[in-house]
mmCIF file of C-alpha atoms and ligand atoms in Angstrom:
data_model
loop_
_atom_site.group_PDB
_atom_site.id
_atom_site.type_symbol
_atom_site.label_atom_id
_atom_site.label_comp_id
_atom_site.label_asym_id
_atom_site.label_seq_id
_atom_site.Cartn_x
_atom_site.Cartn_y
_atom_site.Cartn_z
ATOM 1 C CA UNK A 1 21.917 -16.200 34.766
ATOM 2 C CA UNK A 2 18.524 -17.769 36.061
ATOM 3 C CA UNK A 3 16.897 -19.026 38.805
ATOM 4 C CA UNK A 4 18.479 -21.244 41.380
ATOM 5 C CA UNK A 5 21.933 -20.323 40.285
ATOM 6 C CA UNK A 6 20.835 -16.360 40.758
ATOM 7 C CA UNK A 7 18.703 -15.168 43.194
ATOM 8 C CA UNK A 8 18.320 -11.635 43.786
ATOM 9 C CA UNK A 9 17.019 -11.770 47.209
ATOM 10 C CA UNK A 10 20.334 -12.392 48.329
ATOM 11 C CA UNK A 11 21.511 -9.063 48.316
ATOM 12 C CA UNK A 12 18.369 -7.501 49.756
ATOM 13 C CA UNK A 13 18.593 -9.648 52.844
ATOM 14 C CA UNK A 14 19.980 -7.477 55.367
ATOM 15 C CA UNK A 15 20.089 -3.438 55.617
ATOM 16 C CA UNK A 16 23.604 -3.795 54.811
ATOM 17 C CA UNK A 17 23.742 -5.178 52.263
ATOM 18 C CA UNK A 18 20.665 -2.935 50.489
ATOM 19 C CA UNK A 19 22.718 0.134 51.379
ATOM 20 C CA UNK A 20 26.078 -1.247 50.067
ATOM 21 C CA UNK A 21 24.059 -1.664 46.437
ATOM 22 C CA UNK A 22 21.722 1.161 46.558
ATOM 23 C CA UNK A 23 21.897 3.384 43.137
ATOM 24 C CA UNK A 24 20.046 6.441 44.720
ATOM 25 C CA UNK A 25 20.785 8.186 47.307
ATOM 26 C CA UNK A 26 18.833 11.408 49.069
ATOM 27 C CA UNK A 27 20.856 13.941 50.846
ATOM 28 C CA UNK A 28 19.809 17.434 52.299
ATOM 29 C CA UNK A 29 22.541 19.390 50.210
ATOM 30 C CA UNK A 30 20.908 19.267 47.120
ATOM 31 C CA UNK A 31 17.389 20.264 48.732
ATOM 32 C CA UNK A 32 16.044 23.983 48.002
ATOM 33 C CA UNK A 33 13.535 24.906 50.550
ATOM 34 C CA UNK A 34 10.598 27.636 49.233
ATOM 35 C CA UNK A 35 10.232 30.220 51.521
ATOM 36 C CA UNK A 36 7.140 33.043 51.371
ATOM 37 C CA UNK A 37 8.127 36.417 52.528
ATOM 38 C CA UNK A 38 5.356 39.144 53.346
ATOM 39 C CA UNK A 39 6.046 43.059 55.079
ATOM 40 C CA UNK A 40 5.695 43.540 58.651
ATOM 41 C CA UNK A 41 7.097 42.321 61.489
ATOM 42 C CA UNK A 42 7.071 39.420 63.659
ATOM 43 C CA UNK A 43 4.910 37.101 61.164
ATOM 44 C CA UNK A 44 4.418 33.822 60.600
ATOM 45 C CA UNK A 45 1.115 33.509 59.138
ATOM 46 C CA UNK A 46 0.310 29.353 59.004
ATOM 47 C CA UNK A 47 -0.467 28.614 55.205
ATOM 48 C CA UNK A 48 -3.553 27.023 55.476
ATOM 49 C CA UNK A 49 -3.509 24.346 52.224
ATOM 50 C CA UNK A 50 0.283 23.510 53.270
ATOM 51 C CA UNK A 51 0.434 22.600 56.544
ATOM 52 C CA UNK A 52 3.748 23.432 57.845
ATOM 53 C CA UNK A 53 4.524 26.233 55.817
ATOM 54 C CA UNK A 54 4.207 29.877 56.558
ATOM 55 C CA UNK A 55 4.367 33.626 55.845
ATOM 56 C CA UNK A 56 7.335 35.141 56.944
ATOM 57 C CA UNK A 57 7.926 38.509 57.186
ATOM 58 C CA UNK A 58 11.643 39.766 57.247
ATOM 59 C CA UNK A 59 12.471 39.351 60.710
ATOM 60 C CA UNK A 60 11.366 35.752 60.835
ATOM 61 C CA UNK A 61 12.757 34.684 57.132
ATOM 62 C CA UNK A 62 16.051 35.154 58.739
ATOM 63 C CA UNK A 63 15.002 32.886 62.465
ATOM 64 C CA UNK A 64 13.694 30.413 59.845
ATOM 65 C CA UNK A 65 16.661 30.410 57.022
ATOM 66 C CA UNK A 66 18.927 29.759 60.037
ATOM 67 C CA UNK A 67 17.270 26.838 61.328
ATOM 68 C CA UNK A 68 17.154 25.412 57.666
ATOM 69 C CA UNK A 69 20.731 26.133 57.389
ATOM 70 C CA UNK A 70 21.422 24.434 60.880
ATOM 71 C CA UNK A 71 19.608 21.267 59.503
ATOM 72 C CA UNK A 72 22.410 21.129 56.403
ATOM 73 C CA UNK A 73 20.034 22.598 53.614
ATOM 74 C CA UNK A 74 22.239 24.226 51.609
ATOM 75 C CA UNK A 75 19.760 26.857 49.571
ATOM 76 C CA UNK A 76 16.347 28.451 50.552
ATOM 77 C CA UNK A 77 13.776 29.834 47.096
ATOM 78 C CA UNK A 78 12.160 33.092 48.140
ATOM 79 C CA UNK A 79 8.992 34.218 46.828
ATOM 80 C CA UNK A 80 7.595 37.943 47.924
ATOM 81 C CA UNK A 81 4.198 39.051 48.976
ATOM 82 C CA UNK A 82 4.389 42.829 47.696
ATOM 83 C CA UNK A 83 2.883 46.039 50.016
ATOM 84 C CA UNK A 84 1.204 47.080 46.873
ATOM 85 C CA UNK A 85 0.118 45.463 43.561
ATOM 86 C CA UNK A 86 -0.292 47.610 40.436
ATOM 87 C CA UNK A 87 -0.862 46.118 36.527
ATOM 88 C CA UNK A 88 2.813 46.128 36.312
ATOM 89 C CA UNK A 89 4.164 44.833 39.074
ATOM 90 C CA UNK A 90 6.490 47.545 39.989
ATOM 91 C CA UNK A 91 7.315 46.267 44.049
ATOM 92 C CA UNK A 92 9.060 43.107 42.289
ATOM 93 C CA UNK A 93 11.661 45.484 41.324
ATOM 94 C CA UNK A 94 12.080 48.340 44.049
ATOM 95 C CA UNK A 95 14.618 48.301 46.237
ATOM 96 C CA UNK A 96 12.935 48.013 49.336
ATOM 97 C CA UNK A 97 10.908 45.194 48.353
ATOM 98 C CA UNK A 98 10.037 42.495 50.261
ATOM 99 C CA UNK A 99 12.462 39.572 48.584
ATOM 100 C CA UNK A 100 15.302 42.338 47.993
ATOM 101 C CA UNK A 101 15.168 43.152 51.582
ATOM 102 C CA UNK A 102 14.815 39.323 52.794
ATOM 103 C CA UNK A 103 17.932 38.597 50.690
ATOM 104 C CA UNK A 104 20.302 41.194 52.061
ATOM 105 C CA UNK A 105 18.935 40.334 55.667
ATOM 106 C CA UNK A 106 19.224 36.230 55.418
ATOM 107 C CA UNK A 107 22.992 36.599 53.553
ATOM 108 C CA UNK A 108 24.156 38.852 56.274
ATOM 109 C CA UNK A 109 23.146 36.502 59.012
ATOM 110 C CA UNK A 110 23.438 33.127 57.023
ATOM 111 C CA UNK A 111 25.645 33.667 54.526
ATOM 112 C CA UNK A 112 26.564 30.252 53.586
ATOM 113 C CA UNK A 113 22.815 29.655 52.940
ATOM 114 C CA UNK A 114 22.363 29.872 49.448
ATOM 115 C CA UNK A 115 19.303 32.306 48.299
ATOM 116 C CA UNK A 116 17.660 31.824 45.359
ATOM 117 C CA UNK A 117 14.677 33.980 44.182
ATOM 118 C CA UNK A 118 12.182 33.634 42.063
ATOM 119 C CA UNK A 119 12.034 35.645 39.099
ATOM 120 C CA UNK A 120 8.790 36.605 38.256
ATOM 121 C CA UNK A 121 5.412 39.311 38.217
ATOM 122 C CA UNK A 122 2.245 37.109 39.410
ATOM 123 C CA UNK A 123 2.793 38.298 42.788
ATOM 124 C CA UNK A 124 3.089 41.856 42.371
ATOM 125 C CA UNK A 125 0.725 42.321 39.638
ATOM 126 C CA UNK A 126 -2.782 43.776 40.207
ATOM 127 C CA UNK A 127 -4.210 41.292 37.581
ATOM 128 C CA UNK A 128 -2.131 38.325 38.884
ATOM 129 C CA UNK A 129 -0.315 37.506 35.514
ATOM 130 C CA UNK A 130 3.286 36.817 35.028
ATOM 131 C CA UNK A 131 3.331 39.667 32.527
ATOM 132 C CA UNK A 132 1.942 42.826 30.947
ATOM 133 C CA UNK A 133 -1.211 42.450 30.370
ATOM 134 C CA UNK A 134 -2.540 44.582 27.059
ATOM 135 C CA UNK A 135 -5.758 44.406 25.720
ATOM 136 C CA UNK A 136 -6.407 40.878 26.899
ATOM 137 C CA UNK A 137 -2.618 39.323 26.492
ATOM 138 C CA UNK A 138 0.619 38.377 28.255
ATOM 139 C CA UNK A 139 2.914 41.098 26.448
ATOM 140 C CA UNK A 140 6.009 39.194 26.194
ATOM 141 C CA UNK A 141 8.705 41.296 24.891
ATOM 142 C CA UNK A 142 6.993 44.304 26.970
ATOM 143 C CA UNK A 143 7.512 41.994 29.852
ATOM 144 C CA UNK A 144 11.202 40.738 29.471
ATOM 145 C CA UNK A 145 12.081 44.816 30.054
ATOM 146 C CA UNK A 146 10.215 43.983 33.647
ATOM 147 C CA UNK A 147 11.860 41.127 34.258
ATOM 148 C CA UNK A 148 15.497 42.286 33.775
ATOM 149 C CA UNK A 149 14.456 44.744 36.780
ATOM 150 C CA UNK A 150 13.428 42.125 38.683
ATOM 151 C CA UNK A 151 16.533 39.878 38.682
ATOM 152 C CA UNK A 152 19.244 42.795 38.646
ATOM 153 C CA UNK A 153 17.153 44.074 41.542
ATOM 154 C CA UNK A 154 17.472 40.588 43.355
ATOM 155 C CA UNK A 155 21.287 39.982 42.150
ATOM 156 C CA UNK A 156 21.547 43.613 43.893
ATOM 157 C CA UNK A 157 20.581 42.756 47.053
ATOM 158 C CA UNK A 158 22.905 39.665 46.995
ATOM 159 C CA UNK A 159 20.892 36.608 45.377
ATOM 160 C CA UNK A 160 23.073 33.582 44.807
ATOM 161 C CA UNK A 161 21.250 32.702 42.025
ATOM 162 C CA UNK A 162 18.069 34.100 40.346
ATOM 163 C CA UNK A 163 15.387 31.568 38.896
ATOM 164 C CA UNK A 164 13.225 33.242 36.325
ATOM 165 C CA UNK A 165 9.507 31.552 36.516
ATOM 166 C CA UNK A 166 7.013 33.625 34.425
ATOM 167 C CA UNK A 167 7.682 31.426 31.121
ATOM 168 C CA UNK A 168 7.943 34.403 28.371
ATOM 169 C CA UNK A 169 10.237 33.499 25.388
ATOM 170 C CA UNK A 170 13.669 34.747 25.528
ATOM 171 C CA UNK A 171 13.949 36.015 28.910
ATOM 172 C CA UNK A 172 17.224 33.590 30.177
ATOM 173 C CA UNK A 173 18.928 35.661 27.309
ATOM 174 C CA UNK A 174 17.814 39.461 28.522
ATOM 175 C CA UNK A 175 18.547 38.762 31.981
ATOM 176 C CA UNK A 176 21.712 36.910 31.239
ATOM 177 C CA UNK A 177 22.525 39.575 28.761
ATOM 178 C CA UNK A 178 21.867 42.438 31.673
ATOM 179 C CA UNK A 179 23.175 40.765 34.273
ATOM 180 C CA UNK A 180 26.908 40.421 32.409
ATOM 181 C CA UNK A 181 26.343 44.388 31.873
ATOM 182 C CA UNK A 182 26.309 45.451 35.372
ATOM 183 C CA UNK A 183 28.810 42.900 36.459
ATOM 184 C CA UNK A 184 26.573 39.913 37.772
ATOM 185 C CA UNK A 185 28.545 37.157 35.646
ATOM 186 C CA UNK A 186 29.190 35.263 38.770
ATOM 187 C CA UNK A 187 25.147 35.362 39.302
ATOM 188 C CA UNK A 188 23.497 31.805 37.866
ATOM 189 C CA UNK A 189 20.175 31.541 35.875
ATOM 190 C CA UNK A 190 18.434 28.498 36.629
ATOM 191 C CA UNK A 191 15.818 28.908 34.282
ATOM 192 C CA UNK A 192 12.079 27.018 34.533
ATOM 193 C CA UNK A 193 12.937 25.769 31.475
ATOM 194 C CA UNK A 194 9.925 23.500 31.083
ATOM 195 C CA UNK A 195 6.825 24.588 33.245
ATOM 196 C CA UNK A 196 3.442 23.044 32.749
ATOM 197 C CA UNK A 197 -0.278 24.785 33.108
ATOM 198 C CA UNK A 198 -0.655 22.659 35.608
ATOM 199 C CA UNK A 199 -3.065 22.780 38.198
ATOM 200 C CA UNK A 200 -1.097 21.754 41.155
ATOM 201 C CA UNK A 201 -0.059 25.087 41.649
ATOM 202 C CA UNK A 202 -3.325 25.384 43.432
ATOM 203 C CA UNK A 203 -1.997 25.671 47.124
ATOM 204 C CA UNK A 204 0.489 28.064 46.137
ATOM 205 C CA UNK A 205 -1.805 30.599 44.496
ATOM 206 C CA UNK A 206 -3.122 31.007 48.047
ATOM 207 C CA UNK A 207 0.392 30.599 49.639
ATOM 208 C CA UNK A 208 1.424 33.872 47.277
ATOM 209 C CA UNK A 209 -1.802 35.343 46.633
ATOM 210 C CA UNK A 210 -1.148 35.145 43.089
ATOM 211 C CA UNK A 211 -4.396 33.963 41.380
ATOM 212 C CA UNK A 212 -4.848 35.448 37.894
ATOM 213 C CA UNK A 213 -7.826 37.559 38.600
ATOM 214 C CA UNK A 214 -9.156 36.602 34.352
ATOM 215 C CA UNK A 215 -8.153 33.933 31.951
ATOM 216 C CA UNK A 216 -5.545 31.290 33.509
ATOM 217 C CA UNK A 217 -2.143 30.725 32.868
ATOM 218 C CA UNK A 218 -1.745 28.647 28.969
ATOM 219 C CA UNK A 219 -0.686 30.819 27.169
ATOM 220 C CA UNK A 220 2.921 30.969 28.550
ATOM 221 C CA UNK A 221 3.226 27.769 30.477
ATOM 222 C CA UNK A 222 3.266 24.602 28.860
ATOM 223 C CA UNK A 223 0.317 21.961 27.788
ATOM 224 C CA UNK A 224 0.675 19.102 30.125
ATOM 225 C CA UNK A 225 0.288 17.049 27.382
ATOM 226 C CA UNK A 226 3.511 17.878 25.699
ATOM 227 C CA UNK A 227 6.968 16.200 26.101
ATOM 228 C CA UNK A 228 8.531 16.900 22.709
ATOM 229 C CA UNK A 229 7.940 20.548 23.543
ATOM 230 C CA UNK A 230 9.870 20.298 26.377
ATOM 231 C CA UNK A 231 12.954 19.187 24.697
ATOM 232 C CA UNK A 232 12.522 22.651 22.828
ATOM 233 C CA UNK A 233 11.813 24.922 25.989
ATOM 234 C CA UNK A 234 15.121 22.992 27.340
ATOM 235 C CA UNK A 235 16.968 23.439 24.181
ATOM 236 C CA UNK A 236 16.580 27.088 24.227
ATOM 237 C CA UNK A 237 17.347 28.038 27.827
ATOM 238 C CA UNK A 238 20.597 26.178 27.433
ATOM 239 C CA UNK A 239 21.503 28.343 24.260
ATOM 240 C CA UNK A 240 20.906 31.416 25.665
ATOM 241 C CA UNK A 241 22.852 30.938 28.967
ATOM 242 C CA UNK A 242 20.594 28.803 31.980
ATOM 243 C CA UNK A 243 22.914 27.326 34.372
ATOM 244 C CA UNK A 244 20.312 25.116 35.257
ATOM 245 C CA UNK A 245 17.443 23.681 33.702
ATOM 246 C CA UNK A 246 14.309 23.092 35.829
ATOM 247 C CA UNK A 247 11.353 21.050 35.443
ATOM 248 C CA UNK A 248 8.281 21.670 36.950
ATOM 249 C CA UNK A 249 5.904 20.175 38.483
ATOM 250 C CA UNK A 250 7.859 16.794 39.747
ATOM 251 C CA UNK A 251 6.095 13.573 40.101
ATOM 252 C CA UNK A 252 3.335 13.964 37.366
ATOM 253 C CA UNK A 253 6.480 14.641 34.841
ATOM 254 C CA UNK A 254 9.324 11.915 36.264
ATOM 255 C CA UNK A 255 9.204 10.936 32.207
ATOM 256 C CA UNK A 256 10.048 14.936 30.969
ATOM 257 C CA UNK A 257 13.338 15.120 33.760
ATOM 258 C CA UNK A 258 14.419 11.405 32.552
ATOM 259 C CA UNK A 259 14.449 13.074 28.515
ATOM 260 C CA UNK A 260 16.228 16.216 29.369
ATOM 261 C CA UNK A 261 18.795 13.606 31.736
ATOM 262 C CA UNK A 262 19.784 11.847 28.772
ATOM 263 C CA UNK A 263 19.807 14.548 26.398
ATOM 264 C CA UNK A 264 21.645 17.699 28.429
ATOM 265 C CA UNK A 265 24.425 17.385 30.445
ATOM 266 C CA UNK A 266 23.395 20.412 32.337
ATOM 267 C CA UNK A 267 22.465 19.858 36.114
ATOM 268 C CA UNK A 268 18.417 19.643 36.660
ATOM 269 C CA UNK A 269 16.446 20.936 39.212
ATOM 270 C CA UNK A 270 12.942 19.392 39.728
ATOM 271 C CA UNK A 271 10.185 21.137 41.905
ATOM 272 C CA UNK A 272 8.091 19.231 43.947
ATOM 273 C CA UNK A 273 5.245 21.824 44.008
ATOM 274 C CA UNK A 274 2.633 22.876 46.811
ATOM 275 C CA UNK A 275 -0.052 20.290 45.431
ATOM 276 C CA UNK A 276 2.219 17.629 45.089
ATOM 277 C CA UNK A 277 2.885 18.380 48.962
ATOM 278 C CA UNK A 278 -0.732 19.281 50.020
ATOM 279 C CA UNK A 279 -1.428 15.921 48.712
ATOM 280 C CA UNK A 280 0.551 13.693 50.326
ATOM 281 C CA UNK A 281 0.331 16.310 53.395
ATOM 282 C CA UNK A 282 -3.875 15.710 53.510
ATOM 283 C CA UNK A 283 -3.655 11.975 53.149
ATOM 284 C CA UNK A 284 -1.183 11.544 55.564
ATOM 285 C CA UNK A 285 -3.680 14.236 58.295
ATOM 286 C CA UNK A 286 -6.118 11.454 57.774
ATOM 287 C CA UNK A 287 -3.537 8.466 58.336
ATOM 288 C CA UNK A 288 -4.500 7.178 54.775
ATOM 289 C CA UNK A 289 -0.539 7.529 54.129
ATOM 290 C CA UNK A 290 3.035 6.838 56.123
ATOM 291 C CA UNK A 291 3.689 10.628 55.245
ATOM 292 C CA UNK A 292 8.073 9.739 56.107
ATOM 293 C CA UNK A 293 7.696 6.648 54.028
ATOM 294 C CA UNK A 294 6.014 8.722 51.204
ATOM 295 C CA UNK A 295 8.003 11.402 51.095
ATOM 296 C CA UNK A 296 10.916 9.290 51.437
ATOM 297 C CA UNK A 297 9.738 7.305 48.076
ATOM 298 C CA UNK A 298 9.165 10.554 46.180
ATOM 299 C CA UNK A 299 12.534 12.348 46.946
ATOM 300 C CA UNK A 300 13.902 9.190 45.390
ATOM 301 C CA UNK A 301 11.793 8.811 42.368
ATOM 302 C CA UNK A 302 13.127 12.366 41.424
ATOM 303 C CA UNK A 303 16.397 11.703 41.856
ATOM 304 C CA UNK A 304 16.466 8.197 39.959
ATOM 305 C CA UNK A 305 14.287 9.985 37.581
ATOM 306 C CA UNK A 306 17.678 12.504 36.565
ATOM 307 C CA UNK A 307 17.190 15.552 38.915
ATOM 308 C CA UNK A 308 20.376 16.591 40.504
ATOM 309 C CA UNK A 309 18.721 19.330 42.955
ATOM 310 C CA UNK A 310 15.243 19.510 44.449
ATOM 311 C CA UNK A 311 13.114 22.261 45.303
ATOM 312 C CA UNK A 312 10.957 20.759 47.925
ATOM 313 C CA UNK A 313 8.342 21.984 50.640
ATOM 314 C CA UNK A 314 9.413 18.940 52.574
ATOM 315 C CA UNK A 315 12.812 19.962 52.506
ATOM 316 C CA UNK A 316 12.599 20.707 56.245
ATOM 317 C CA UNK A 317 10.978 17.569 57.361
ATOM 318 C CA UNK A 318 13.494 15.248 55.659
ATOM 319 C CA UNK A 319 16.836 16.525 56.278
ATOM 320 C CA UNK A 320 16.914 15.122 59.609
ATOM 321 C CA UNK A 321 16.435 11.704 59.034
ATOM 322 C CA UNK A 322 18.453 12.138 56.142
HETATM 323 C C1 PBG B 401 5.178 32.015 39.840
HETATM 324 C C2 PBG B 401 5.300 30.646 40.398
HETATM 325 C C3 PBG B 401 4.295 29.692 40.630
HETATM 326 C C4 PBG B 401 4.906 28.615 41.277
HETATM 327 C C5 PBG B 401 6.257 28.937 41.385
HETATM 328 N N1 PBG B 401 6.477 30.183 40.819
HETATM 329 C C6 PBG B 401 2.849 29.760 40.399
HETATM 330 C C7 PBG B 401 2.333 29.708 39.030
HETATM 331 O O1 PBG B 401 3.061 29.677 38.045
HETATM 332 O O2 PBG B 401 1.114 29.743 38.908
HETATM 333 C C8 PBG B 401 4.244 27.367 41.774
HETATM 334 C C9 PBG B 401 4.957 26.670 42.912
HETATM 335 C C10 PBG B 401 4.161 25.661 43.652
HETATM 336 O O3 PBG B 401 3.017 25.314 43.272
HETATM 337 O O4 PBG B 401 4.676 25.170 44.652
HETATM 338 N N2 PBG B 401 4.988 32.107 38.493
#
């Protein structure tokens, strides 16, 4: 079919007739909105490379996972600012930690709001690494031990679903394995399956005050420059029990959450991290960019891209117009 007989422009002409055909669509259930959580009271400490996003401390986690809930966001991704740090990262795991207490507090006064937490050690380690660090390296068996703690600690408190991040080998199968132990089978991994060294984490190394302190992060997140790698990463998770695969960041790796679309049929969560938002945040400050439009655009290119869910900082923003 060619030109005069088809003309595409005929079923672009009105707004009705776009939404009638469109193949995408962008709704606020399948947003996850990150939320930083640090001790005290009364806080919320303006995050000064994300405009828009805060500290909260316990109290105010729960004002603000309300409101998120009220604007039909269905799950909030908490991330803890510890009291102490120590080369272990012990406060990821106590029971009065920050995320363990801001769990327990937002499902008792939201608890259709689904809480995820983040499953991991950069924030509560002295040295700022997702691991033990031992004479110079990531420890990664030493670590999975740590990060069992961590996510029975969080499935304790009443996590929905726990979201390991730190990117050591064979921790979806420890934590599934001890989770199914102490009767957390109803608890979902959704693993970071495939998470680049990538350096728009910048923003949120000062949200969480989680820069490594020597060294960076390569040897246990991916190369950027990989794809094939990611299949692997992917492959793995799903064998040893993710509920969800996750690729990280978003719109610099559209291509690696179109491969792992047509290859698993697990759902995929996508993370549109804090530089893809500072980004598009700045520009917009300046009025270089329509910041709605953008955003808009991005969501989209996600979703078409494979991702079922979203973990977004402009989760907040969107879901009304949405
Ligand atoms: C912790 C973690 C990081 C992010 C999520 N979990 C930082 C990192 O790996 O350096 C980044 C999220 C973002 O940039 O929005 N390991």
């Amino acid at each position: 079919m060619m030109y005069p007989e088809y003309r595409p422009r005929r079923l672009r002409r009105t707004e009705s007739l776009r939404a009638l055909i469109r193949e995408t669509t962008l709704s606020p259930k399948y947003l996850i909105y990150p939320l930083f959580v640090v001790h005290g009271k009364g806080i919320k400490q303006p995050i000064e490379a994300m405009p828009g996003c805060y500290q909260f401390s316990v109290d105010a986690v729960v004002k603000e996972a309300k409101e998120v809930f009220d604007l039909g966001i269905n799950a909030v991704l908490l991330f803890g600012l510890p009291e102490k740090k120590d080369p272990r990262g012990s406060h990821a795991w106590i029971k009065s930690g920050v995320v363990q207490n801001a769990v327990s507090a937002i499902k008792k006064s939201v608890p259709d709001l689904l809480v995820v937490t983040d499953v991991c050690l950069c924030e509560y380690t002295s040295h700022g690494h997702c691991g033990v660090l031992s004479n110079g390296r990531i420890d990664n068996d030493a670590t999975l031990e740590l990060l069992t703690k961590v996510a029975l600690s969080h499935a304790g408190a009443g996590a929905d679903i726990v979201a390991p991040s730190d990117m050591m080998d064979g921790r979806v199968g420890v934590i599934r394995e001890a989770l199914d132990e102490q009767s957390f089978d109803q608890v979902p991994i959704m693993s970071y399956a495939v998470k680049y060294a990538s350096s728009f984490y910048g923003p949120f190394r000062e949200a969480a005050e989680c820069v490594p302190k020597s060294g960076d992060r390569r040897s246990y997140q991916m190369d950027p420059a990989n794809a094939r790698e990611a299949m692997r990463e992917a492959m793995l998770d799903l064998e040893e029990g993710a509920d969800i695969l996750m690729v990280k960041p978003a719109m610099p790796y559209l291509d690696i959450i179109h491969l792992l679309r047509q290859e698993f049929s697990l759902p995929i969560a996508a993370y549109q991290v804090s530089g893809e938002y500072s980004m598009i945040k700045a520009a917009s400050a300046k009025g270089w960019l329509d910041e709605a439009g953008i955003v808009e655009e991005s969501l989209l290119s996600i979703r078409r891209a494979g991702a079922d869910v979203i973990i977004t900082y402009f989760a907040k923003d969107v879901a009304g117009n949405l």
